[in-house]
Coordinates of C-alpha atoms in Angstrom, one line a residue:
Chain A
M1106 CA 19.9 64.3 157.6
S1107 CA 16.9 63.7 160.8
G1108 CA 14.8 64.9 157.5
K1109 CA 11.5 63.4 157.2
T1110 CA 11.0 61.1 154.2
V1111 CA 8.6 60.9 150.9
L1112 CA 8.2 58.3 148.4
Y1113 CA 7.5 59.2 145.6
V1114 CA 6.2 55.7 143.0
E1115 CA 6.3 57.1 139.5
D1116 CA 7.2 55.2 136.3
N1117 CA 8.8 58.4 134.5
E1118 CA 12.1 59.3 135.0
F1119 CA 11.8 62.7 133.8
N1120 CA 8.8 63.3 137.1
L1121 CA 11.0 61.5 138.9
K1122 CA 14.2 63.3 138.3
M1123 CA 12.0 66.9 138.7
V1124 CA 10.5 66.0 142.6
R1125 CA 14.2 65.0 143.2
Q1126 CA 15.7 68.4 142.0
L1127 CA 12.8 69.8 142.9
L1128 CA 12.9 68.5 147.0
A1129 CA 16.8 68.7 146.9
R1130 CA 17.0 72.2 148.3
T1131 CA 14.4 71.4 151.0
A1132 CA 14.8 69.3 154.6
Y1133 CA 12.7 66.6 152.5
R1134 CA 14.6 62.8 152.1
L1135 CA 13.0 61.3 148.6
I1136 CA 12.9 58.1 148.0
E1137 CA 11.9 56.1 144.9
A1138 CA 9.8 53.3 143.5
T1139 CA 9.0 53.0 139.4
D1140 CA 5.6 50.5 139.7
G1141 CA 2.8 50.1 141.7
E1142 CA 4.0 46.5 142.9
L1143 CA 7.3 48.1 144.6
G1144 CA 5.6 50.8 145.7
V1145 CA 3.4 49.0 148.3
A1146 CA 6.5 47.2 148.9
T1147 CA 8.7 50.2 149.5
A1148 CA 6.0 51.6 151.8
L1149 CA 5.8 48.9 154.2
R1150 CA 9.7 48.7 154.2
E1151 CA 10.7 51.8 154.8
I1152 CA 7.6 53.7 156.3
P1153 CA 7.7 56.9 155.1
D1154 CA 6.6 60.2 156.4
L1155 CA 4.3 60.6 153.0
I1156 CA 3.7 59.3 150.1
L1157 CA 3.1 60.9 146.0
M1158 CA 1.2 57.9 144.1
D1159 CA 0.7 58.2 140.5
I1160 CA -2.2 57.1 140.0
Q1161 CA -0.7 55.1 136.9
L1162 CA 1.7 52.8 137.1
P1163 CA 2.8 49.4 135.7
K1164 CA 2.0 46.1 137.6
L1165 CA -0.3 47.4 140.2
S1166 CA -2.4 51.0 139.3
G1167 CA -2.0 53.7 142.3
L1168 CA -5.8 53.4 143.4
D1169 CA -4.7 49.9 143.9
A1170 CA -1.6 50.8 145.9
T1171 CA -3.4 53.6 148.3
R1172 CA -6.1 50.7 149.0
R1173 CA -3.7 47.5 149.9
L1174 CA -1.8 50.8 151.9
R1175 CA -4.3 51.6 153.8
A1176 CA -5.7 48.3 154.4
D1177 CA -2.3 47.5 156.8
P1178 CA -2.1 49.4 159.7
K1179 CA 1.3 49.9 159.6
T1180 CA 1.0 52.2 156.4
A1181 CA -2.9 52.9 157.3
A1182 CA -1.9 56.6 158.5
I1183 CA 0.8 58.1 156.4
P1184 CA -1.4 60.8 154.4
I1185 CA -1.4 60.0 150.8
I1186 CA -1.3 62.4 148.0
V1187 CA -2.8 60.6 144.7
I1188 CA -1.6 62.5 140.8
T1189 CA -4.7 62.5 138.9
S1190 CA -4.7 62.2 135.4
F1191 CA -6.8 65.1 134.9
A1192 CA -9.0 66.4 137.9
L1193 CA -12.1 67.4 136.2
S1194 CA -12.7 63.4 134.8
G1195 CA -13.9 62.1 137.8
D1196 CA -10.3 60.9 139.2
D1197 CA -10.1 62.8 142.1
Q1198 CA -13.1 61.3 143.3
K1199 CA -11.7 57.8 142.4
A1200 CA -8.7 59.2 144.3
K1201 CA -10.7 59.8 147.0
D1202 CA -13.2 56.8 147.5
A1203 CA -9.3 54.9 147.6
G1204 CA -8.2 56.6 150.3
A1205 CA -6.1 59.7 149.0
T1206 CA -5.7 62.8 152.0
A1207 CA -4.9 65.0 149.3
Y1208 CA -5.0 64.8 145.1
M1209 CA -3.1 66.9 142.3
A1210 CA -4.0 66.6 138.7
K1211 CA -1.5 66.5 136.2
P1212 CA 0.3 68.0 134.6
Y1213 CA 0.9 69.9 138.3
S1214 CA 2.9 72.9 138.9
P1215 CA 6.4 71.5 141.5
R1216 CA 5.6 74.8 142.8
E1217 CA 2.0 74.1 144.1
L1218 CA 3.2 70.6 145.2
L1219 CA 5.7 72.3 147.6
Q1220 CA 3.1 73.7 149.1
M1221 CA 1.1 71.1 149.3
I1222 CA 3.8 68.6 150.9
R1223 CA 4.6 71.2 153.1
K1224 CA 1.1 71.4 154.2
L1225 CA 0.7 68.1 155.2
L1226 CA 3.9 67.5 156.4
P1227 CA 5.5 70.5 158.3
E1228 CA 9.1 70.8 156.3
Q1229 CA 11.0 71.0 159.9
Chain B
M661 CA -68.9 14.5 111.4
R662 CA -66.2 14.6 110.5
W663 CA -67.1 13.2 107.5
V664 CA -69.6 15.2 107.0
A665 CA -67.1 18.7 106.8
G666 CA -65.3 16.1 105.0
I667 CA -67.3 16.7 101.9
K668 CA -66.6 19.2 99.0
V669 CA -69.8 20.7 99.3
S670 CA -70.0 24.5 100.7
V671 CA -71.6 26.0 104.2
H672 CA -74.2 26.8 101.6
G673 CA -74.9 24.0 99.7
K674 CA -74.8 21.6 103.2
L675 CA -77.6 23.6 104.8
L676 CA -79.4 23.5 101.9
A677 CA -79.2 20.2 101.2
G678 CA -79.9 19.3 105.2
Y679 CA -83.2 21.4 104.7
L680 CA -84.5 19.8 101.7
L681 CA -83.8 16.5 103.2
V682 CA -86.0 17.1 105.7
T683 CA -88.6 18.6 103.5
L684 CA -88.8 15.7 101.4
L685 CA -89.0 13.5 104.5
V686 CA -92.1 15.6 105.2
I687 CA -93.7 15.8 101.4
G688 CA -93.4 12.0 102.0
M689 CA -94.8 11.5 105.5
G690 CA -97.7 13.6 104.1
A691 CA -98.3 11.9 100.9
M692 CA -98.4 9.1 102.6
S693 CA -101.7 10.0 104.6
L694 CA -102.7 11.0 101.6
Q695 CA -103.0 7.7 100.5
T696 CA -104.1 6.1 103.6
I697 CA -107.1 8.3 103.5
S698 CA -108.2 8.2 99.7
K699 CA -107.6 4.0 101.0
M700 CA -109.9 4.9 103.6
S701 CA -112.6 7.1 101.4
T702 CA -112.8 4.4 98.9
Q703 CA -113.5 1.7 101.5
S704 CA -116.2 3.5 103.2
Q705 CA -117.6 4.9 99.8
L706 CA -117.8 0.4 99.5
L707 CA -119.1 0.6 103.5
D708 CA -122.3 3.3 102.1
E709 CA -123.1 0.9 99.3
A710 CA -123.2 -1.7 100.7
H711 CA -126.0 -0.4 103.0
E712 CA -127.5 0.7 100.0
R713 CA -128.0 -2.6 99.0
V714 CA -128.7 -3.7 102.4
H715 CA -131.2 -1.2 102.1
W716 CA -133.2 -1.9 98.3
S717 CA -132.4 -6.0 99.9
Q718 CA -135.0 -4.7 102.7
D719 CA -137.1 -2.6 100.1
I720 CA -137.2 -6.1 98.0
Q721 CA -138.3 -8.2 101.2
H722 CA -140.8 -5.1 101.9
A723 CA -143.0 -5.4 98.4
L724 CA -142.1 -8.8 98.3
A725 CA -144.5 -9.4 102.0
M726 CA -146.7 -6.9 100.6
Q727 CA -147.1 -9.5 97.1
M728 CA -147.9 -12.2 99.9
N729 CA -150.4 -9.7 101.2
F730 CA -152.2 -8.8 98.6
T731 CA -152.4 -11.8 97.3
A732 CA -154.0 -13.0 101.1
M733 CA -156.0 -10.2 100.5
A734 CA -157.3 -10.5 96.4
L735 CA -158.5 -14.3 98.0
L736 CA -160.2 -12.7 100.9
L737 CA -162.3 -10.7 98.9
R738 CA -162.2 -12.1 95.5
S739 CA -161.1 -9.4 94.2
E740 CA -159.2 -9.2 90.7
T741 CA -158.9 -5.3 91.1
T742 CA -156.1 -6.7 94.7
V743 CA -154.0 -8.1 91.5
E744 CA -152.9 -4.6 90.4
N745 CA -151.3 -3.7 93.2
I746 CA -149.9 -7.5 93.2
L747 CA -148.7 -6.4 90.0
R748 CA -146.7 -3.1 91.5
E749 CA -145.6 -4.8 94.1
N750 CA -144.1 -6.7 91.4
N751 CA -142.7 -3.5 89.5
R752 CA -141.1 -2.4 92.8
F753 CA -139.5 -5.3 92.9
N754 CA -137.8 -6.2 90.0
N755 CA -136.9 -2.3 89.7
T756 CA -134.8 -2.4 93.1
L757 CA -133.5 -6.0 92.6
A758 CA -132.4 -4.4 89.1
R759 CA -131.0 -1.9 90.6
L760 CA -129.0 -4.4 93.0
E761 CA -128.2 -6.3 90.1
K762 CA -126.4 -3.4 88.9
A763 CA -124.4 -2.7 91.5
A764 CA -123.9 -6.2 92.8
Q765 CA -120.9 -7.9 93.4
P766 CA -119.8 -10.7 90.8
E767 CA -121.1 -13.4 93.7
E768 CA -123.7 -12.0 93.9
V769 CA -125.2 -11.8 90.6
E770 CA -126.7 -16.2 90.5
L771 CA -128.4 -15.5 93.6
I772 CA -130.0 -12.4 92.2
Q773 CA -131.0 -14.2 89.1
R774 CA -132.4 -16.8 90.9
I775 CA -134.4 -14.6 92.9
R776 CA -135.7 -13.2 89.4
A777 CA -136.3 -17.0 88.2
A778 CA -138.7 -17.4 91.3
Q779 CA -140.0 -14.0 91.3
G780 CA -141.0 -14.8 87.7
D781 CA -142.3 -18.5 88.7
A782 CA -144.3 -16.3 91.8
I783 CA -146.3 -13.7 89.1
T784 CA -147.1 -17.0 86.7
T785 CA -148.8 -18.0 89.2
V786 CA -150.0 -14.9 90.8
A787 CA -151.4 -14.8 87.6
D788 CA -153.1 -18.7 87.7
I789 CA -154.5 -17.5 91.2
A790 CA -156.0 -14.3 89.6
N791 CA -157.7 -16.0 86.8
L792 CA -159.0 -18.6 89.4
I793 CA -160.3 -16.0 91.1
R794 CA -162.6 -14.6 88.2
D795 CA -163.5 -17.8 86.9
G796 CA -164.7 -18.4 90.8
K797 CA -162.4 -21.5 91.8
I798 CA -161.8 -20.1 94.6
A799 CA -160.7 -23.4 96.3
D800 CA -158.5 -24.6 93.8
A801 CA -156.9 -20.9 93.7
M802 CA -156.3 -20.6 97.5
R803 CA -155.3 -24.2 96.3
L804 CA -152.8 -23.0 94.1
Q805 CA -151.3 -20.1 97.0
Q806 CA -150.7 -22.5 99.4
E807 CA -149.3 -25.2 97.5
K808 CA -147.2 -22.8 95.0
Q809 CA -146.7 -18.8 96.0
Y810 CA -146.2 -19.6 98.9
P811 CA -142.9 -22.3 99.1
L812 CA -142.1 -19.6 96.1
Y813 CA -142.0 -16.6 98.2
R814 CA -140.5 -18.0 100.9
R815 CA -137.8 -19.6 98.9
I816 CA -137.3 -15.6 97.6
E817 CA -137.7 -14.9 101.0
E818 CA -135.0 -17.5 102.0
F819 CA -132.7 -15.6 99.1
V820 CA -132.9 -12.2 100.1
T821 CA -132.2 -12.8 103.1
Q822 CA -128.8 -14.5 102.0
L823 CA -128.2 -12.5 99.7
V824 CA -128.4 -9.4 103.3
L825 CA -126.1 -11.9 105.3
R826 CA -123.7 -11.0 103.1
E827 CA -123.8 -7.7 102.4
S828 CA -123.6 -7.8 106.3
N829 CA -120.3 -10.5 106.6
K830 CA -118.6 -7.9 104.0
M831 CA -120.1 -5.0 105.9
D832 CA -118.1 -6.1 108.8
Q833 CA -115.2 -7.0 107.1
L834 CA -115.5 -3.5 105.4
R835 CA -115.4 -2.5 108.9
A836 CA -112.6 -3.9 110.7
S837 CA -110.4 -3.3 107.3
V838 CA -111.3 0.8 108.1
A839 CA -110.3 -0.3 111.5
A840 CA -107.1 -1.6 111.1
A841 CA -106.6 1.0 108.2
N842 CA -106.9 3.5 111.0
R843 CA -104.9 2.1 113.8
S844 CA -102.1 1.6 111.4
T845 CA -101.9 4.8 109.9
L846 CA -102.1 6.2 113.5
I847 CA -98.7 4.0 114.2
L848 CA -97.2 4.7 110.5
M849 CA -97.9 8.6 111.2
A850 CA -96.3 8.4 114.8
I851 CA -93.2 6.4 114.3
S852 CA -92.8 8.4 111.3
A853 CA -93.1 11.8 113.2
V854 CA -90.1 10.4 115.5
A855 CA -88.4 9.2 112.7
L856 CA -88.2 13.1 111.2
M857 CA -87.2 14.2 114.3
L858 CA -84.6 12.9 115.1
V859 CA -83.5 12.6 111.5
A860 CA -83.8 16.6 111.4
L861 CA -82.2 16.6 115.2
L862 CA -79.2 13.8 113.7
L863 CA -78.8 16.5 110.5
G864 CA -78.7 19.8 112.9
F865 CA -76.4 18.7 115.4
V866 CA -73.7 16.8 112.5
I867 CA -73.9 20.0 110.4
S868 CA -74.0 22.3 113.2
W869 CA -71.1 20.2 114.7
S870 CA -69.2 20.1 111.5
F871 CA -69.5 24.5 111.5
I872 CA -68.6 24.5 115.1
L873 CA -65.4 22.2 115.6
P874 CA -63.1 24.3 112.8
V875 CA -64.4 27.7 114.4
Q876 CA -63.5 26.6 117.6
K877 CA -60.3 25.0 116.2
A878 CA -59.5 28.7 114.6
H879 CA -60.4 30.0 117.7
G880 CA -57.4 28.3 119.5
F881 CA -55.0 28.5 116.4
V882 CA -55.7 32.0 116.7
S883 CA -54.8 32.6 120.5
E884 CA -51.8 30.2 119.7
V885 CA -50.7 32.2 117.5
A886 CA -51.0 35.8 119.2
K887 CA -49.1 34.7 122.4
G888 CA -46.4 33.7 119.2
N889 CA -46.6 30.6 118.4
F890 CA -45.7 31.2 114.9
T891 CA -45.5 27.0 114.5
A892 CA -48.9 27.0 115.0
T893 CA -51.1 24.8 112.7
I894 CA -54.4 24.5 112.2
N895 CA -56.2 20.6 110.8
V896 CA -59.6 20.6 109.5
P897 CA -61.8 18.2 108.1
N898 CA -63.7 21.0 106.4
R899 CA -63.6 20.8 102.7
D900 CA -65.7 23.6 102.4
E901 CA -65.1 27.4 103.4
F902 CA -63.7 26.7 106.7
G903 CA -61.7 24.4 105.2
A904 CA -60.4 26.7 102.2
L905 CA -60.0 29.8 105.6
A906 CA -57.9 26.8 107.7
A907 CA -55.8 26.5 104.7
H908 CA -55.2 30.6 104.8
M909 CA -54.5 30.4 108.4
N910 CA -52.0 28.2 107.5
H911 CA -50.2 30.3 105.3
M912 CA -50.4 33.2 107.3
S913 CA -49.1 31.5 110.1
Q914 CA -46.6 30.1 108.2
E915 CA -45.5 33.7 106.8
L916 CA -45.4 34.9 110.6
Q917 CA -43.1 32.0 111.4
R918 CA -41.0 33.0 108.3
L919 CA -41.3 36.8 108.9
Y920 CA -40.4 35.9 112.6
E921 CA -36.9 34.0 110.8
V922 CA -35.7 36.8 108.9
Q923 CA -36.2 39.0 112.0
H924 CA -34.8 37.0 114.1
R925 CA -31.7 36.6 112.0
A926 CA -31.6 40.5 111.6
S927 CA -31.6 41.2 115.3
Q928 CA -29.2 38.4 116.0
E929 CA -26.8 40.0 113.1
L930 CA -28.0 43.3 115.1
Q931 CA -26.2 42.4 118.6
R932 CA -23.7 40.4 117.2
L933 CA -22.5 44.0 115.2
N934 CA -23.5 46.3 118.1
E935 CA -21.4 44.1 120.5
R936 CA -18.4 44.1 117.5
L937 CA -19.9 47.9 118.3
Q938 CA -19.6 48.0 122.1
Q939 CA -15.8 46.0 122.1
A940 CA -14.4 49.0 119.5
S941 CA -16.2 51.5 121.5
K942 CA -14.8 50.1 125.7
A943 CA -10.7 49.1 123.3
K944 CA -12.0 53.3 122.4
S945 CA -12.5 54.3 125.5
N946 CA -9.5 52.9 127.2
F947 CA -7.4 53.9 124.9
L948 CA -8.1 57.3 125.2
A949 CA -8.4 56.7 129.4
N950 CA -4.4 55.8 128.5
M951 CA -3.8 58.5 126.6
S952 CA -4.8 61.0 128.2
H953 CA -2.2 60.2 131.0
E954 CA 0.2 59.6 128.4
L955 CA 0.4 62.9 127.1
R956 CA 0.4 63.7 130.4
T957 CA 2.9 62.6 131.5
P958 CA 5.7 63.8 129.0
M959 CA 3.2 67.6 129.5
N960 CA 4.2 67.0 133.6
A961 CA 7.8 67.6 133.1
I962 CA 8.3 70.1 130.4
L963 CA 6.3 72.2 132.1
G964 CA 7.6 70.8 135.0
F965 CA 11.0 71.9 134.5
V966 CA 10.2 74.9 132.6
E967 CA 8.7 76.4 136.6
M968 CA 10.9 74.9 138.4
M969 CA 13.8 77.0 135.8
L970 CA 11.8 80.2 136.1
D971 CA 11.2 79.7 139.9
E972 CA 15.0 80.0 139.9
I973 CA 15.3 76.4 141.8
Y974 CA 18.3 75.6 139.2
G975 CA 19.8 79.3 140.0
E976 CA 19.6 82.3 139.0
V977 CA 18.5 82.9 135.2
P978 CA 19.7 85.7 132.5
P979 CA 16.9 88.0 131.5
Q980 CA 17.6 87.4 127.8
L981 CA 16.3 83.6 128.7
R982 CA 13.7 84.7 130.9
E983 CA 11.2 85.9 127.3
P984 CA 12.3 82.5 125.4
L985 CA 11.5 80.9 128.9
T986 CA 8.3 81.8 129.3
D987 CA 7.2 81.6 125.7
V988 CA 7.3 77.8 126.1
Q989 CA 5.6 77.6 129.1
T990 CA 2.6 80.1 127.5
N991 CA 3.1 77.4 124.7
G992 CA 3.1 73.9 126.7
K993 CA 0.2 75.4 128.7
H994 CA -2.1 75.5 125.3
L995 CA -0.9 72.6 123.9
L996 CA -2.1 71.0 127.6
R997 CA -5.5 72.9 126.8
L998 CA -5.8 71.6 123.1
I999 CA -5.2 68.2 124.5
N1000 CA -7.8 68.5 127.5
D1001 CA -10.4 69.8 124.6
V1002 CA -9.6 66.7 122.0
L1003 CA -9.3 64.5 124.8
D1004 CA -13.0 66.0 126.0
L1005 CA -14.6 65.8 122.4
S1006 CA -13.1 62.1 122.2
K1007 CA -14.9 60.8 125.1
I1008 CA -18.3 62.8 124.3
E1009 CA -18.4 61.6 120.7
A1010 CA -18.0 58.3 121.6
G1011 CA -20.3 58.4 124.5
R1012 CA -17.7 57.5 127.2
M1013 CA -18.4 61.6 129.2
E1014 CA -20.2 61.0 131.9
L1015 CA -21.1 64.0 134.7
V1016 CA -20.5 63.6 137.5
L1017 CA -23.6 65.2 139.4
A1018 CA -23.6 66.4 143.0
E1019 CA -24.4 69.4 144.6
Y1020 CA -22.5 72.7 144.1
S1021 CA -22.5 76.1 145.0
V1022 CA -22.8 78.4 141.8
Q1023 CA -21.3 80.8 144.1
D1024 CA -18.5 79.2 144.9
V1025 CA -18.4 78.5 140.9
V1026 CA -18.3 82.5 140.0
E1027 CA -16.2 83.1 142.3
I1028 CA -14.4 79.7 141.0
I1029 CA -13.9 82.2 137.5
R1030 CA -13.6 85.9 139.2
T1031 CA -10.4 84.5 140.7
S1032 CA -9.0 82.9 137.8
L1033 CA -9.6 85.4 135.3
Q1034 CA -9.1 88.8 137.2
S1035 CA -5.7 88.7 136.3
L1036 CA -6.1 88.0 133.0
A1037 CA -8.3 91.3 132.6
L1038 CA -6.1 93.3 134.5
E1039 CA -3.8 92.5 132.5
K1040 CA -5.5 93.7 129.0
G1041 CA -6.9 96.7 130.9
L1042 CA -10.6 95.3 130.7
E1043 CA -13.2 95.9 133.3
F1044 CA -14.7 92.0 134.3
V1045 CA -17.9 91.9 136.8
A1046 CA -18.9 88.8 138.1
A1047 CA -22.8 89.2 139.4
V1048 CA -24.6 86.9 141.2
D1049 CA -27.6 86.4 143.7
D1050 CA -26.5 85.1 147.1
D1051 CA -30.0 83.6 147.4
I1052 CA -29.8 81.4 144.4
P1053 CA -29.7 78.0 146.4
L1054 CA -27.7 74.7 146.1
A1055 CA -28.2 73.5 142.5
F1056 CA -27.5 69.5 141.4
G1057 CA -25.0 68.9 139.0
D1058 CA -21.4 68.5 137.4
G1059 CA -20.4 72.1 139.3
K1060 CA -16.9 71.3 137.4
R1061 CA -18.2 70.7 133.8
I1062 CA -19.8 73.6 134.4
T1063 CA -17.3 75.8 135.4
Q1064 CA -15.2 74.4 132.6
C1065 CA -18.2 76.5 130.2
L1066 CA -17.2 79.3 131.6
M1067 CA -14.0 79.2 131.8
N1068 CA -14.9 79.0 127.7
L1069 CA -16.9 81.5 127.7
V1070 CA -15.8 84.2 129.7
G1071 CA -12.1 82.8 128.5
N1072 CA -13.2 83.6 124.8
A1073 CA -14.5 87.1 126.1
L1074 CA -12.0 88.0 127.4
K1075 CA -9.7 87.3 124.7
F1076 CA -12.1 89.0 122.4
S1077 CA -12.4 92.2 123.8
K1078 CA -9.2 95.0 123.4
H1079 CA -11.2 97.2 125.6
G1080 CA -14.6 97.4 127.5
R1081 CA -15.8 94.7 129.8
V1082 CA -16.9 91.6 130.2
A1083 CA -19.7 90.4 132.2
L1084 CA -20.9 87.5 134.1
A1085 CA -23.9 87.0 135.5
V1086 CA -26.6 84.1 136.9
E1087 CA -29.9 84.1 137.5
Q1088 CA -32.6 81.6 138.9
Q1089 CA -35.7 81.9 136.9
G1090 CA -37.9 79.5 138.3
K1091 CA -36.3 75.9 138.3
T1092 CA -33.4 76.8 135.8
L1093 CA -30.1 79.0 136.1
L1094 CA -29.7 81.2 133.4
Y1095 CA -25.9 82.1 132.3
R1096 CA -24.9 85.4 130.5
V1097 CA -21.4 86.4 129.7
S1098 CA -21.6 89.7 127.7
D1099 CA -18.6 91.5 126.4
T1100 CA -17.6 94.3 124.1
G1101 CA -15.5 92.7 121.3
I1102 CA -15.2 92.5 117.9
G1103 CA -18.4 90.5 117.5
I1104 CA -19.7 87.3 115.1
P1105 CA -20.7 87.8 111.7
K1106 CA -24.7 87.1 111.8
D1107 CA -23.9 84.6 108.7
E1108 CA -21.5 82.7 111.7
L1109 CA -23.7 82.6 114.6
E1110 CA -24.7 79.0 113.6
N1111 CA -21.9 78.1 113.0
I1112 CA -20.7 79.4 116.0
F1113 CA -20.8 76.4 117.9
G1114 CA -19.2 74.0 115.8
E1115 CA -15.5 72.2 116.2
F1116 CA -13.1 74.4 115.1
Q1117 CA -15.2 77.0 114.2
Q1118 CA -13.0 80.4 115.0
V1119 CA -14.6 83.6 112.6
D1120 CA -11.5 83.4 110.9
T1121 CA -7.8 81.7 110.9
A1122 CA -6.4 85.1 111.3
I1123 CA -8.5 85.6 114.5
T1124 CA -7.6 82.4 115.6
R1125 CA -3.7 83.3 115.6
E1126 CA -4.4 86.5 117.4
F1127 CA -5.8 85.2 120.6
S1128 CA -4.7 81.6 120.1
G1129 CA -8.0 79.6 121.4
T1130 CA -8.2 75.8 120.4
G1131 CA -12.1 76.3 118.7
L1132 CA -13.2 73.3 120.9
G1133 CA -14.3 75.1 123.5
L1134 CA -17.7 76.4 122.9
N1135 CA -18.3 72.9 120.8
I1136 CA -17.7 71.1 123.9
T1137 CA -19.0 74.0 126.2
K1138 CA -22.9 73.0 124.3
K1139 CA -22.3 69.4 124.5
F1140 CA -22.2 69.8 128.7
V1141 CA -24.9 72.4 128.3
E1142 CA -26.7 69.9 126.5
M1143 CA -26.2 66.8 128.6
H1144 CA -27.1 68.7 131.3
G1145 CA -30.4 68.9 129.7
G1146 CA -30.0 72.7 129.0
R1147 CA -29.6 75.0 125.8
I1148 CA -26.7 77.3 124.8
W1149 CA -27.6 80.9 122.4
V1150 CA -25.6 83.9 121.2
E1151 CA -26.8 87.4 120.7
S1152 CA -24.3 89.5 118.7
E1153 CA -23.7 92.5 117.1
L1154 CA -20.0 93.2 114.7
G1155 CA -18.3 95.7 115.9
V1156 CA -20.2 96.1 119.4
G1157 CA -20.0 93.0 121.4
S1158 CA -21.6 89.4 122.1
T1159 CA -23.4 88.1 124.9
F1160 CA -23.8 83.7 125.0
F1161 CA -26.1 82.9 127.5
F1162 CA -26.6 79.3 128.6
T1163 CA -29.1 77.9 130.8
V1164 CA -29.2 74.4 133.1
P1165 CA -31.7 72.6 134.6
L1166 CA -31.1 74.1 138.8
R1167 CA -31.3 70.7 139.6
V1168 CA -30.7 68.1 137.4
E1169 CA -33.3 64.9 136.8
T1170 CA -30.2 62.0 137.0
S1171 CA -32.5 60.3 133.5
E1172 CA -32.5 63.3 131.9
V1173 CA -28.0 63.5 131.4
T1174 CA -27.5 61.3 128.4

């Protein structure tokens, strides 16, 4: 199990479960965090290869968490996909401004999310 | 000045009183000079009279001298007839003396009577001398003449001289008095003229300043009021028209102050309400933002799990389950569209919807529509044509909202057409972009054309069921077009088809966006 590590920061257990099941049949290893502060702490501790960051999180918003990770040299280079509320409402621009590598509007298609992860972080 | 201002008389009255006072003073001065003139004329008449009396006295002296002369001649010529000449001169003497007596001053009367008495004696003596001459007693006559008549004449002469002297003295006095009166009148007139001038000046000064001061104060007051200081008051001592005007002005500023306070309270109330409204609006906006995400999170799981099932991530899907799973997916997507539309509309209504302005390519927008909806057109067996000029330059606006508008219009056109074609075309007309979406669908009845852009305005509910629209798409499209400063309209014929048009500026001015 030397697969690449993906951190998913999300407070909804069903979405976590969905991504867990989505990545179960791939070579990616998934680690999880359920709020913004935990997400930052986990990222700094584990140094994952890619981060999926929900925009709306308890304790620390996804945008603030992204800014903190970008400000820390240990995590500054990790690709971050920010999951925004609605692609048309200007959140995508806010995500880019916060330092997101890419963004995905919620509700997202699991198929498209997996395509995006594979594009940013090749499985092998 | 304050005192004059405070007199309770109208401006008109004060001016009249001032002029009247000056006029009265002039009349007084005139009366004084008239009086002086009449006094002087009296004195000069007295002088004339005295002069006349002196003249008469000289006449008397002359007559006396003639009498002496004729007496001497009678003695020398021993002629009685010469005596008649003496009598004639005597008559002249008496007549003149009578006139003199009549005009004489009381103190002279005694002297005149003594002259008359002496003359009476002298005439008696002349009569005696005449008798002696007739009798040839020349020596006696000469003696009588020498001893009696001559001294008598000398006495008369002396009396007349005294009379003349008195008159002369009187005349001197009169002359001196006239001269003195002249001098004093001149001085008096000069003093009066100067005093009159001073009074006139003083009155003019005082009255005019009693008008100028309130006008100056009114000027200051009005400037203060014009600057917005409604608490300013004007205080003038005048109790005339200016005083009344000042009272009105004070009343006006009080009224302005009262109105200002009323208005100020109203505007404060309004501001407080506005703040509360803003707070409420902010709360609503936060609620919408939260709801937006809260609604999408479970939708994400529902649609995600269904998609993963259909993608057979959990293993092979039995054929009899594939259709119900697809139905769940279709309805889930419809619910998501509804949620998106309701949230968009709520944001627009709350005034929290803002366009994200940037440069966008019209060609790219059309391409997104074409690729997104091509499959739907193919499924329904419809021809779908999207045409756009290559030379339309980069546009400025909210490209994603324009895309959303076209997605709504083209989506509707595809939904409501069972056969035929749907066409999307974009033209540049000067500084405006004209979008046109035409279909060969069921068309819209004329009486519905106006309402078509309202909320939940699909033509009938059966159609809604059949075509599964949200009923919000056109309303949202209209609002986005108008936020860009554009216009939307539709032309339609029942059973033939509809064409939707909308315009937006090629480059949206930031200030035009509402």
